[in-house]
PDB file of C-alpha atoms in Angstrom:
ATOM      1  CA  UNK A   1       0.702  17.225   5.031  1.00 85.00           C
ATOM      2  CA  UNK A   2      -2.908  17.508   3.934  1.00 90.00           C
ATOM      3  CA  UNK A   3      -5.252  15.299   5.939  1.00 96.00           C
ATOM      4  CA  UNK A   4      -7.216  12.954   3.699  1.00 97.00           C
ATOM      5  CA  UNK A   5      -9.160   9.775   4.333  1.00 97.00           C
ATOM      6  CA  UNK A   6      -6.780   6.858   3.763  1.00 98.00           C
ATOM      7  CA  UNK A   7      -7.745   3.219   3.227  1.00 98.00           C
ATOM      8  CA  UNK A   8      -4.978   0.654   3.589  1.00 98.00           C
ATOM      9  CA  UNK A   9      -5.930  -2.553   1.809  1.00 97.00           C
ATOM     10  CA  UNK A  10      -3.907  -4.948   3.904  1.00 95.00           C
ATOM     11  CA  UNK A  11      -2.788  -4.836   7.510  1.00 94.00           C
ATOM     12  CA  UNK A  12       0.712  -6.302   7.467  1.00 92.00           C
ATOM     13  CA  UNK A  13       4.007  -5.052   8.848  1.00 91.00           C
ATOM     14  CA  UNK A  14       4.476  -2.301   6.260  1.00 93.00           C
ATOM     15  CA  UNK A  15       1.005  -0.896   6.873  1.00 95.00           C
ATOM     16  CA  UNK A  16       1.678  -1.000  10.609  1.00 94.00           C
ATOM     17  CA  UNK A  17       4.940   0.912  10.074  1.00 94.00           C
ATOM     18  CA  UNK A  18       3.276   3.620   7.965  1.00 95.00           C
ATOM     19  CA  UNK A  19       0.318   3.971  10.332  1.00 95.00           C
ATOM     20  CA  UNK A  20       2.656   4.229  13.321  1.00 94.00           C
ATOM     21  CA  UNK A  21       4.598   7.003  11.615  1.00 94.00           C
ATOM     22  CA  UNK A  22       1.501   8.893  10.539  1.00 95.00           C
ATOM     23  CA  UNK A  23      -0.102   8.806  13.983  1.00 95.00           C
ATOM     24  CA  UNK A  24       3.181   9.782  15.665  1.00 92.00           C
ATOM     25  CA  UNK A  25       3.357  12.786  13.323  1.00 92.00           C
ATOM     26  CA  UNK A  26      -0.123  13.870  14.395  1.00 94.00           C
ATOM     27  CA  UNK A  27      -2.170  12.514  11.498  1.00 96.00           C
ATOM     28  CA  UNK A  28      -5.789  12.073  12.692  1.00 96.00           C
ATOM     29  CA  UNK A  29      -6.310   8.376  13.392  1.00 96.00           C
ATOM     30  CA  UNK A  30     -10.015   8.642  12.616  1.00 96.00           C
ATOM     31  CA  UNK A  31      -9.118   9.353   8.974  1.00 98.00           C
ATOM     32  CA  UNK A  32      -7.239   6.039   8.641  1.00 98.00           C
ATOM     33  CA  UNK A  33      -8.812   2.673   7.873  1.00 97.00           C
ATOM     34  CA  UNK A  34      -7.022  -0.663   7.406  1.00 97.00           C
ATOM     35  CA  UNK A  35      -8.624  -3.788   6.009  1.00 96.00           C
ATOM     36  CA  UNK A  36      -7.886  -7.482   6.439  1.00 94.00           C
ATOM     37  CA  UNK A  37     -10.016 -10.644   6.420  1.00 93.00           C
ATOM     38  CA  UNK A  38      -8.795 -11.733   9.854  1.00 91.00           C
ATOM     39  CA  UNK A  39      -9.542  -9.824  13.082  1.00 92.00           C
ATOM     40  CA  UNK A  40      -6.179 -10.986  14.423  1.00 92.00           C
ATOM     41  CA  UNK A  41      -4.574  -8.756  11.799  1.00 90.00           C
ATOM     42  CA  UNK A  42      -6.947  -5.822  12.143  1.00 91.00           C
ATOM     43  CA  UNK A  43      -7.575  -5.460  15.847  1.00 93.00           C
ATOM     44  CA  UNK A  44      -3.969  -4.851  16.996  1.00 93.00           C
ATOM     45  CA  UNK A  45      -3.800  -1.833  14.671  1.00 95.00           C
ATOM     46  CA  UNK A  46      -7.152  -0.571  15.883  1.00 94.00           C
ATOM     47  CA  UNK A  47      -6.256  -0.984  19.541  1.00 95.00           C
ATOM     48  CA  UNK A  48      -2.733   0.417  19.295  1.00 95.00           C
ATOM     49  CA  UNK A  49      -3.307   3.400  17.007  1.00 96.00           C
ATOM     50  CA  UNK A  50      -7.028   4.135  17.291  1.00 96.00           C
ATOM     51  CA  UNK A  51      -7.681   3.738  13.567  1.00 97.00           C
ATOM     52  CA  UNK A  52     -10.712   2.157  11.944  1.00 96.00           C
ATOM     53  CA  UNK A  53     -10.480  -1.419  10.670  1.00 96.00           C
ATOM     54  CA  UNK A  54     -12.795  -3.582   8.612  1.00 96.00           C
ATOM     55  CA  UNK A  55     -12.960  -6.698   6.478  1.00 96.00           C
ATOM     56  CA  UNK A  56     -14.978  -4.822   3.828  1.00 96.00           C
ATOM     57  CA  UNK A  57     -12.532  -3.627   1.161  1.00 96.00           C
ATOM     58  CA  UNK A  58     -15.229  -2.066  -1.024  1.00 97.00           C
ATOM     59  CA  UNK A  59     -16.648   0.034   1.778  1.00 96.00           C
ATOM     60  CA  UNK A  60     -13.182   1.204   2.838  1.00 97.00           C
ATOM     61  CA  UNK A  61     -12.213   2.188  -0.701  1.00 97.00           C
ATOM     62  CA  UNK A  62     -15.524   3.884  -1.409  1.00 96.00           C
ATOM     63  CA  UNK A  63     -15.110   6.121   1.633  1.00 95.00           C
ATOM     64  CA  UNK A  64     -11.427   6.946   1.022  1.00 97.00           C
ATOM     65  CA  UNK A  65      -9.619   9.673  -0.872  1.00 97.00           C
ATOM     66  CA  UNK A  66      -6.350   7.721  -0.858  1.00 98.00           C
ATOM     67  CA  UNK A  67      -6.151   3.949  -1.345  1.00 98.00           C
ATOM     68  CA  UNK A  68      -2.942   2.135  -0.407  1.00 98.00           C
ATOM     69  CA  UNK A  69      -2.712  -1.355  -1.899  1.00 97.00           C
ATOM     70  CA  UNK A  70      -0.468  -3.358   0.388  1.00 96.00           C
ATOM     71  CA  UNK A  71      -1.072  -7.046  -0.296  1.00 94.00           C
ATOM     72  CA  UNK A  72       1.204  -9.763  -1.628  1.00 92.00           C
ATOM     73  CA  UNK A  73       1.740  -9.551  -5.401  1.00 92.00           C
ATOM     74  CA  UNK A  74       0.170 -12.962  -5.981  1.00 93.00           C
ATOM     75  CA  UNK A  75      -3.001 -11.754  -4.225  1.00 94.00           C
ATOM     76  CA  UNK A  76      -3.257  -8.388  -5.969  1.00 96.00           C
ATOM     77  CA  UNK A  77      -5.423  -9.413  -8.927  1.00 95.00           C
ATOM     78  CA  UNK A  78      -7.976 -11.122  -6.686  1.00 96.00           C
ATOM     79  CA  UNK A  79      -8.064  -8.132  -4.327  1.00 96.00           C
ATOM     80  CA  UNK A  80      -8.403  -5.585  -7.140  1.00 96.00           C
ATOM     81  CA  UNK A  81     -11.092  -7.345  -9.164  1.00 96.00           C
ATOM     82  CA  UNK A  82     -14.031  -6.117  -7.036  1.00 96.00           C
ATOM     83  CA  UNK A  83     -12.809  -2.520  -7.444  1.00 96.00           C
ATOM     84  CA  UNK A  84     -13.475  -2.701 -11.199  1.00 96.00           C
ATOM     85  CA  UNK A  85     -17.115  -1.845 -10.532  1.00 93.00           C
ATOM     86  CA  UNK A  86     -16.132   1.379  -8.747  1.00 95.00           C
ATOM     87  CA  UNK A  87     -15.127   4.786 -10.106  1.00 95.00           C
ATOM     88  CA  UNK A  88     -11.632   5.401  -8.751  1.00 96.00           C
ATOM     89  CA  UNK A  89     -10.857   8.422 -10.937  1.00 91.00           C
ATOM     90  CA  UNK A  90     -11.037  10.920  -8.076  1.00 91.00           C
ATOM     91  CA  UNK A  91      -8.797   8.934  -5.741  1.00 97.00           C
ATOM     92  CA  UNK A  92      -5.042   8.594  -5.341  1.00 98.00           C
ATOM     93  CA  UNK A  93      -3.986   4.939  -5.517  1.00 98.00           C
ATOM     94  CA  UNK A  94      -0.639   3.949  -4.026  1.00 98.00           C
ATOM     95  CA  UNK A  95       0.754   0.479  -4.682  1.00 97.00           C
ATOM     96  CA  UNK A  96       3.273  -1.163  -2.383  1.00 95.00           C
ATOM     97  CA  UNK A  97       3.912  -4.349  -4.336  1.00 89.00           C
ATOM     98  CA  UNK A  98       7.023  -5.593  -6.101  1.00 87.00           C
ATOM     99  CA  UNK A  99       6.660  -7.024  -9.581  1.00 90.00           C
ATOM    100  CA  UNK A 100       3.435  -5.291 -10.651  1.00 95.00           C
ATOM    101  CA  UNK A 101       3.946  -2.326 -12.946  1.00 95.00           C
ATOM    102  CA  UNK A 102       1.506   0.543 -13.412  1.00 96.00           C
ATOM    103  CA  UNK A 103      -0.022  -0.742 -16.654  1.00 95.00           C
ATOM    104  CA  UNK A 104      -0.648  -4.173 -15.169  1.00 96.00           C
ATOM    105  CA  UNK A 105      -2.145  -2.748 -11.995  1.00 96.00           C
ATOM    106  CA  UNK A 106      -4.522  -0.573 -13.984  1.00 96.00           C
ATOM    107  CA  UNK A 107      -5.572  -3.676 -15.904  1.00 96.00           C
ATOM    108  CA  UNK A 108      -6.329  -5.366 -12.602  1.00 97.00           C
ATOM    109  CA  UNK A 109      -8.386  -2.351 -11.518  1.00 97.00           C
ATOM    110  CA  UNK A 110     -10.116  -2.195 -14.880  1.00 96.00           C
ATOM    111  CA  UNK A 111      -9.558   1.544 -15.270  1.00 96.00           C
ATOM    112  CA  UNK A 112      -7.004   4.331 -15.443  1.00 95.00           C
ATOM    113  CA  UNK A 113      -6.224   5.733 -12.009  1.00 96.00           C
ATOM    114  CA  UNK A 114      -3.961   8.322 -10.377  1.00 96.00           C
ATOM    115  CA  UNK A 115      -1.288   5.831  -9.396  1.00 97.00           C
ATOM    116  CA  UNK A 116       1.987   6.032  -7.494  1.00 98.00           C
ATOM    117  CA  UNK A 117       4.216   2.984  -7.085  1.00 97.00           C
ATOM    118  CA  UNK A 118       6.239   2.692  -3.903  1.00 97.00           C
ATOM    119  CA  UNK A 119       9.043   0.316  -3.005  1.00 96.00           C
ATOM    120  CA  UNK A 120       9.803   0.504   0.736  1.00 95.00           C
ATOM    121  CA  UNK A 121      12.048  -1.693   2.882  1.00 95.00           C
ATOM    122  CA  UNK A 122      11.728  -3.385   6.266  1.00 93.00           C
ATOM    123  CA  UNK A 123      13.589  -0.744   8.358  1.00 95.00           C
ATOM    124  CA  UNK A 124      10.437   1.326   7.789  1.00 94.00           C
ATOM    125  CA  UNK A 125       9.181  -0.600  10.820  1.00 90.00           C
ATOM    126  CA  UNK A 126      11.655   1.433  12.902  1.00 93.00           C
ATOM    127  CA  UNK A 127      11.047   4.726  11.115  1.00 93.00           C
ATOM    128  CA  UNK A 128      14.347   4.207   9.260  1.00 96.00           C
ATOM    129  CA  UNK A 129      12.982   3.085   5.919  1.00 96.00           C
ATOM    130  CA  UNK A 130      14.146   3.953   2.433  1.00 97.00           C
ATOM    131  CA  UNK A 131      11.393   4.091  -0.189  1.00 97.00           C
ATOM    132  CA  UNK A 132      11.589   4.643  -3.917  1.00 98.00           C
ATOM    133  CA  UNK A 133       8.596   6.207  -5.673  1.00 98.00           C
ATOM    134  CA  UNK A 134       7.451   6.411  -9.268  1.00 98.00           C
ATOM    135  CA  UNK A 135       4.440   8.152 -10.787  1.00 97.00           C
ATOM    136  CA  UNK A 136       3.313   8.394 -14.432  1.00 96.00           C
ATOM    137  CA  UNK A 137       3.335  11.896 -15.889  1.00 94.00           C
ATOM    138  CA  UNK A 138      -0.464  12.068 -15.597  1.00 93.00           C
ATOM    139  CA  UNK A 139      -0.263  12.157 -11.783  1.00 96.00           C
ATOM    140  CA  UNK A 140      -0.440  15.696 -10.461  1.00 94.00           C
ATOM    141  CA  UNK A 141       2.112  17.233  -8.117  1.00 96.00           C
ATOM    142  CA  UNK A 142      -0.268  17.359  -5.156  1.00 95.00           C
ATOM    143  CA  UNK A 143      -0.810  13.600  -5.310  1.00 96.00           C
ATOM    144  CA  UNK A 144       2.919  12.993  -5.670  1.00 97.00           C
ATOM    145  CA  UNK A 145       3.587  15.216  -2.664  1.00 97.00           C
ATOM    146  CA  UNK A 146       1.021  13.330  -0.583  1.00 97.00           C
ATOM    147  CA  UNK A 147       2.561   9.963  -1.497  1.00 97.00           C
ATOM    148  CA  UNK A 148       6.018  11.222  -0.560  1.00 97.00           C
ATOM    149  CA  UNK A 149       4.819  12.614   2.769  1.00 96.00           C
ATOM    150  CA  UNK A 150       3.063   9.336   3.503  1.00 96.00           C
ATOM    151  CA  UNK A 151       6.293   7.373   3.117  1.00 96.00           C
ATOM    152  CA  UNK A 152       8.392  10.021   4.873  1.00 96.00           C
ATOM    153  CA  UNK A 153       6.383   9.157   7.973  1.00 94.00           C
ATOM    154  CA  UNK A 154       8.519   6.020   8.243  1.00 94.00           C
ATOM    155  CA  UNK A 155      11.822   7.031   6.637  1.00 96.00           C
ATOM    156  CA  UNK A 156      13.464   8.678   3.634  1.00 97.00           C
ATOM    157  CA  UNK A 157      12.237   8.745   0.042  1.00 98.00           C
ATOM    158  CA  UNK A 158      13.568   9.217  -3.468  1.00 98.00           C
ATOM    159  CA  UNK A 159      11.799   9.500  -6.816  1.00 98.00           C
ATOM    160  CA  UNK A 160      12.755   7.638  -9.978  1.00 98.00           C
ATOM    161  CA  UNK A 161      11.987   9.136 -13.386  1.00 96.00           C
ATOM    162  CA  UNK A 162      11.433   5.832 -15.181  1.00 96.00           C
ATOM    163  CA  UNK A 163       9.319   2.999 -13.807  1.00 96.00           C
ATOM    164  CA  UNK A 164      12.184   0.569 -14.403  1.00 95.00           C
ATOM    165  CA  UNK A 165      14.040   2.527 -11.740  1.00 97.00           C
ATOM    166  CA  UNK A 166      11.839   0.885  -9.112  1.00 96.00           C
ATOM    167  CA  UNK A 167      13.711  -2.351  -9.805  1.00 96.00           C
ATOM    168  CA  UNK A 168      16.985  -0.544  -9.158  1.00 97.00           C
ATOM    169  CA  UNK A 169      15.562   0.735  -5.868  1.00 97.00           C
ATOM    170  CA  UNK A 170      14.792  -2.878  -4.963  1.00 96.00           C
ATOM    171  CA  UNK A 171      18.430  -3.810  -5.558  1.00 97.00           C
ATOM    172  CA  UNK A 172      19.899  -0.809  -3.725  1.00 98.00           C
ATOM    173  CA  UNK A 173      17.477  -0.509  -0.805  1.00 97.00           C
ATOM    174  CA  UNK A 174      14.459  -2.824  -0.867  1.00 95.00           C
ATOM    175  CA  UNK A 175      16.462  -6.039  -0.679  1.00 96.00           C
ATOM    176  CA  UNK A 176      19.569  -4.436   0.791  1.00 97.00           C
ATOM    177  CA  UNK A 177      18.904  -4.977   4.514  1.00 97.00           C
ATOM    178  CA  UNK A 178      19.279  -8.708   3.877  1.00 97.00           C
ATOM    179  CA  UNK A 179      22.713  -8.109   2.333  1.00 98.00           C
ATOM    180  CA  UNK A 180      23.904  -6.453   5.523  1.00 98.00           C
ATOM    181  CA  UNK A 181      22.297  -9.140   7.689  1.00 98.00           C
ATOM    182  CA  UNK A 182      24.139 -11.819   5.692  1.00 98.00           C
ATOM    183  CA  UNK A 183      27.439  -9.986   6.131  1.00 98.00           C
ATOM    184  CA  UNK A 184      26.782  -9.590   9.841  1.00 98.00           C
ATOM    185  CA  UNK A 185      25.869 -13.277  10.143  1.00 98.00           C
ATOM    186  CA  UNK A 186      29.201 -14.223   8.608  1.00 98.00           C
ATOM    187  CA  UNK A 187      31.081 -11.901  10.969  1.00 98.00           C
ATOM    188  CA  UNK A 188      29.211 -13.229  13.988  1.00 98.00           C
ATOM    189  CA  UNK A 189      29.963 -16.826  12.991  1.00 98.00           C
ATOM    190  CA  UNK A 190      33.680 -16.100  12.677  1.00 98.00           C
ATOM    191  CA  UNK A 191      33.748 -14.191  15.967  1.00 98.00           C
ATOM    192  CA  UNK A 192      32.219 -17.260  17.642  1.00 98.00           C
ATOM    193  CA  UNK A 193      34.796 -19.470  15.936  1.00 98.00           C
ATOM    194  CA  UNK A 194      37.497 -17.216  17.391  1.00 98.00           C
ATOM    195  CA  UNK A 195      36.214 -17.838  20.911  1.00 98.00           C
ATOM    196  CA  UNK A 196      33.452 -15.341  21.716  1.00 98.00           C
ATOM    197  CA  UNK A 197      30.109 -16.552  23.012  1.00 98.00           C
ATOM    198  CA  UNK A 198      27.131 -15.889  20.735  1.00 98.00           C
ATOM    199  CA  UNK A 199      25.692 -12.832  22.571  1.00 98.00           C
ATOM    200  CA  UNK A 200      29.104 -11.153  22.751  1.00 98.00           C
ATOM    201  CA  UNK A 201      29.824 -11.921  19.096  1.00 98.00           C
ATOM    202  CA  UNK A 202      26.495 -10.375  18.117  1.00 98.00           C
ATOM    203  CA  UNK A 203      27.110  -7.315  20.291  1.00 98.00           C
ATOM    204  CA  UNK A 204      30.505  -6.735  18.700  1.00 98.00           C
ATOM    205  CA  UNK A 205      29.132  -7.021  15.185  1.00 98.00           C
ATOM    206  CA  UNK A 206      25.877  -5.104  15.614  1.00 98.00           C
ATOM    207  CA  UNK A 207      27.517  -2.201  17.439  1.00 98.00           C
ATOM    208  CA  UNK A 208      30.222  -1.948  14.788  1.00 98.00           C
ATOM    209  CA  UNK A 209      27.532  -1.921  12.080  1.00 98.00           C
ATOM    210  CA  UNK A 210      25.445   0.664  13.924  1.00 98.00           C
ATOM    211  CA  UNK A 211      28.478   2.854  14.506  1.00 98.00           C
ATOM    212  CA  UNK A 212      29.591   2.623  10.877  1.00 98.00           C
ATOM    213  CA  UNK A 213      26.110   3.500   9.584  1.00 97.00           C
ATOM    214  CA  UNK A 214      25.870   6.394  12.024  1.00 98.00           C
ATOM    215  CA  UNK A 215      29.233   7.759  10.878  1.00 98.00           C
ATOM    216  CA  UNK A 216      27.927   7.747   7.301  1.00 98.00           C
ATOM    217  CA  UNK A 217      24.754   9.572   8.324  1.00 97.00           C
ATOM    218  CA  UNK A 218      26.591  12.124  10.468  1.00 97.00           C
ATOM    219  CA  UNK A 219      29.149  12.917   7.746  1.00 98.00           C
ATOM    220  CA  UNK A 220      27.056  13.425   4.586  1.00 97.00           C
ATOM    221  CA  UNK A 221      29.756  15.453   2.833  1.00 98.00           C
ATOM    222  CA  UNK A 222      32.406  12.786   3.351  1.00 98.00           C
ATOM    223  CA  UNK A 223      32.804  10.168   0.624  1.00 98.00           C
ATOM    224  CA  UNK A 224      32.329   6.568   1.693  1.00 98.00           C
ATOM    225  CA  UNK A 225      35.789   5.817   0.352  1.00 98.00           C
ATOM    226  CA  UNK A 226      37.236   8.512   2.634  1.00 98.00           C
ATOM    227  CA  UNK A 227      35.502   7.072   5.683  1.00 98.00           C
ATOM    228  CA  UNK A 228      36.976   3.694   4.775  1.00 98.00           C
ATOM    229  CA  UNK A 229      40.446   5.163   4.305  1.00 97.00           C
ATOM    230  CA  UNK A 230      40.241   6.934   7.664  1.00 97.00           C
ATOM    231  CA  UNK A 231      39.956   3.553   9.398  1.00 97.00           C
ATOM    232  CA  UNK A 232      42.698   1.949   7.345  1.00 97.00           C
ATOM    233  CA  UNK A 233      46.308   2.368   8.515  1.00 96.00           C
ATOM    234  CA  UNK A 234      48.906   1.359   5.958  1.00 94.00           C
ATOM    235  CA  UNK A 235      50.185  -2.120   6.730  1.00 95.00           C
ATOM    236  CA  UNK A 236      47.759  -2.553   9.627  1.00 97.00           C
ATOM    237  CA  UNK A 237      45.052  -5.068  10.494  1.00 97.00           C
ATOM    238  CA  UNK A 238      42.252  -3.268   8.645  1.00 97.00           C
ATOM    239  CA  UNK A 239      44.366  -2.972   5.516  1.00 97.00           C
ATOM    240  CA  UNK A 240      45.016  -6.707   5.593  1.00 97.00           C
ATOM    241  CA  UNK A 241      41.318  -7.508   6.019  1.00 98.00           C
ATOM    242  CA  UNK A 242      40.381  -5.206   3.116  1.00 98.00           C
ATOM    243  CA  UNK A 243      43.138  -6.723   0.966  1.00 97.00           C
ATOM    244  CA  UNK A 244      41.522 -10.105   1.504  1.00 98.00           C
ATOM    245  CA  UNK A 245      38.096  -8.758   0.543  1.00 98.00           C
ATOM    246  CA  UNK A 246      39.549  -7.248  -2.628  1.00 97.00           C
ATOM    247  CA  UNK A 247      41.475 -10.411  -3.421  1.00 98.00           C
ATOM    248  CA  UNK A 248      38.168 -12.272  -3.438  1.00 97.00           C
ATOM    249  CA  UNK A 249      36.559  -9.513  -5.531  1.00 98.00           C
ATOM    250  CA  UNK A 250      33.977  -8.319  -3.031  1.00 98.00           C
ATOM    251  CA  UNK A 251      32.988  -5.393  -5.273  1.00 97.00           C
ATOM    252  CA  UNK A 252      32.232  -7.756  -8.149  1.00 98.00           C
ATOM    253  CA  UNK A 253      30.199 -10.027  -5.869  1.00 98.00           C
ATOM    254  CA  UNK A 254      28.116  -7.081  -4.657  1.00 98.00           C
ATOM    255  CA  UNK A 255      27.567  -5.824  -8.214  1.00 98.00           C
ATOM    256  CA  UNK A 256      26.483  -9.260  -9.430  1.00 98.00           C
ATOM    257  CA  UNK A 257      24.120  -9.686  -6.466  1.00 98.00           C
ATOM    258  CA  UNK A 258      22.433  -6.338  -7.131  1.00 98.00           C
ATOM    259  CA  UNK A 259      22.168  -7.109 -10.842  1.00 98.00           C
ATOM    260  CA  UNK A 260      20.565 -10.447  -9.951  1.00 98.00           C
ATOM    261  CA  UNK A 261      17.996  -8.641  -7.798  1.00 97.00           C
ATOM    262  CA  UNK A 262      17.098  -6.366 -10.727  1.00 96.00           C
ATOM    263  CA  UNK A 263      16.847  -9.330 -13.097  1.00 96.00           C
ATOM    264  CA  UNK A 264      14.539 -11.174 -10.712  1.00 95.00           C
ATOM    265  CA  UNK A 265      12.356  -8.079 -10.310  1.00 94.00           C
ATOM    266  CA  UNK A 266      12.031  -7.908 -14.099  1.00 94.00           C
ATOM    267  CA  UNK A 267      11.089 -11.603 -14.190  1.00 94.00           C
ATOM    268  CA  UNK A 268       8.454 -11.068 -11.513  1.00 91.00           C
ATOM    269  CA  UNK A 269       6.780  -8.400 -13.656  1.00 91.00           C
ATOM    270  CA  UNK A 270       5.972 -11.168 -16.149  1.00 90.00           C
ATOM    271  CA  UNK A 271       4.428 -13.415 -13.494  1.00 90.00           C
ATOM    272  CA  UNK A 272       1.557 -11.182 -12.458  1.00 88.00           C
TER     273      UNK A 272
END
């Protein structure tokens, strides 16, 4: 990965995850700057990873070759407005914000820029993230490669050919950890109802989830349906549990939930 000066505009959990991955991979910390108005946000990153921090967004952007916009969508326009007076044409701009498409972001910046959109998820904080990326055709391959390497520092990546695909990434990965947490919550609650104490119920559920996910990762050539079938003895307890799921149309519920996530992402694009 080429070493360039990076300015993170924002110092939240996602920035912390990316910085942690970069530094762990040997990226020079003195080439990384993160900005935030509050020292309570900035200083932990500075102290833990040895990067530069500042409250001066303009100075950070002016000195950077790569600018990563990582602020809440509702704050993006306010944050970007001061950059309109700058020439960003020679920089790579990476946006980590749901609901703001490339055209709208360029309007906020007041100019056409080399822009890559990224949709990560919260497991990036553990180096187990899944990020979707999109770049307009005008973005060169070197910039696309840098953006991908940046996000690979905290997980896996995939590219989408159409910008609308970012909304599908949200449904399949960005929001998806919450789906699994909800399922695990329900399992934990029922395990408690069946007599286990709360810590034991959580241990049972989280270890089963971890083991199942690990089996998927360790058997990439095996279909998910085959892994499911391998656990399911005809007429046994697992078969009865799955019959109940199917009776209540679990697949349809999942499909409708993911479609709802996409629809909400499309609505959000009209808000900003």
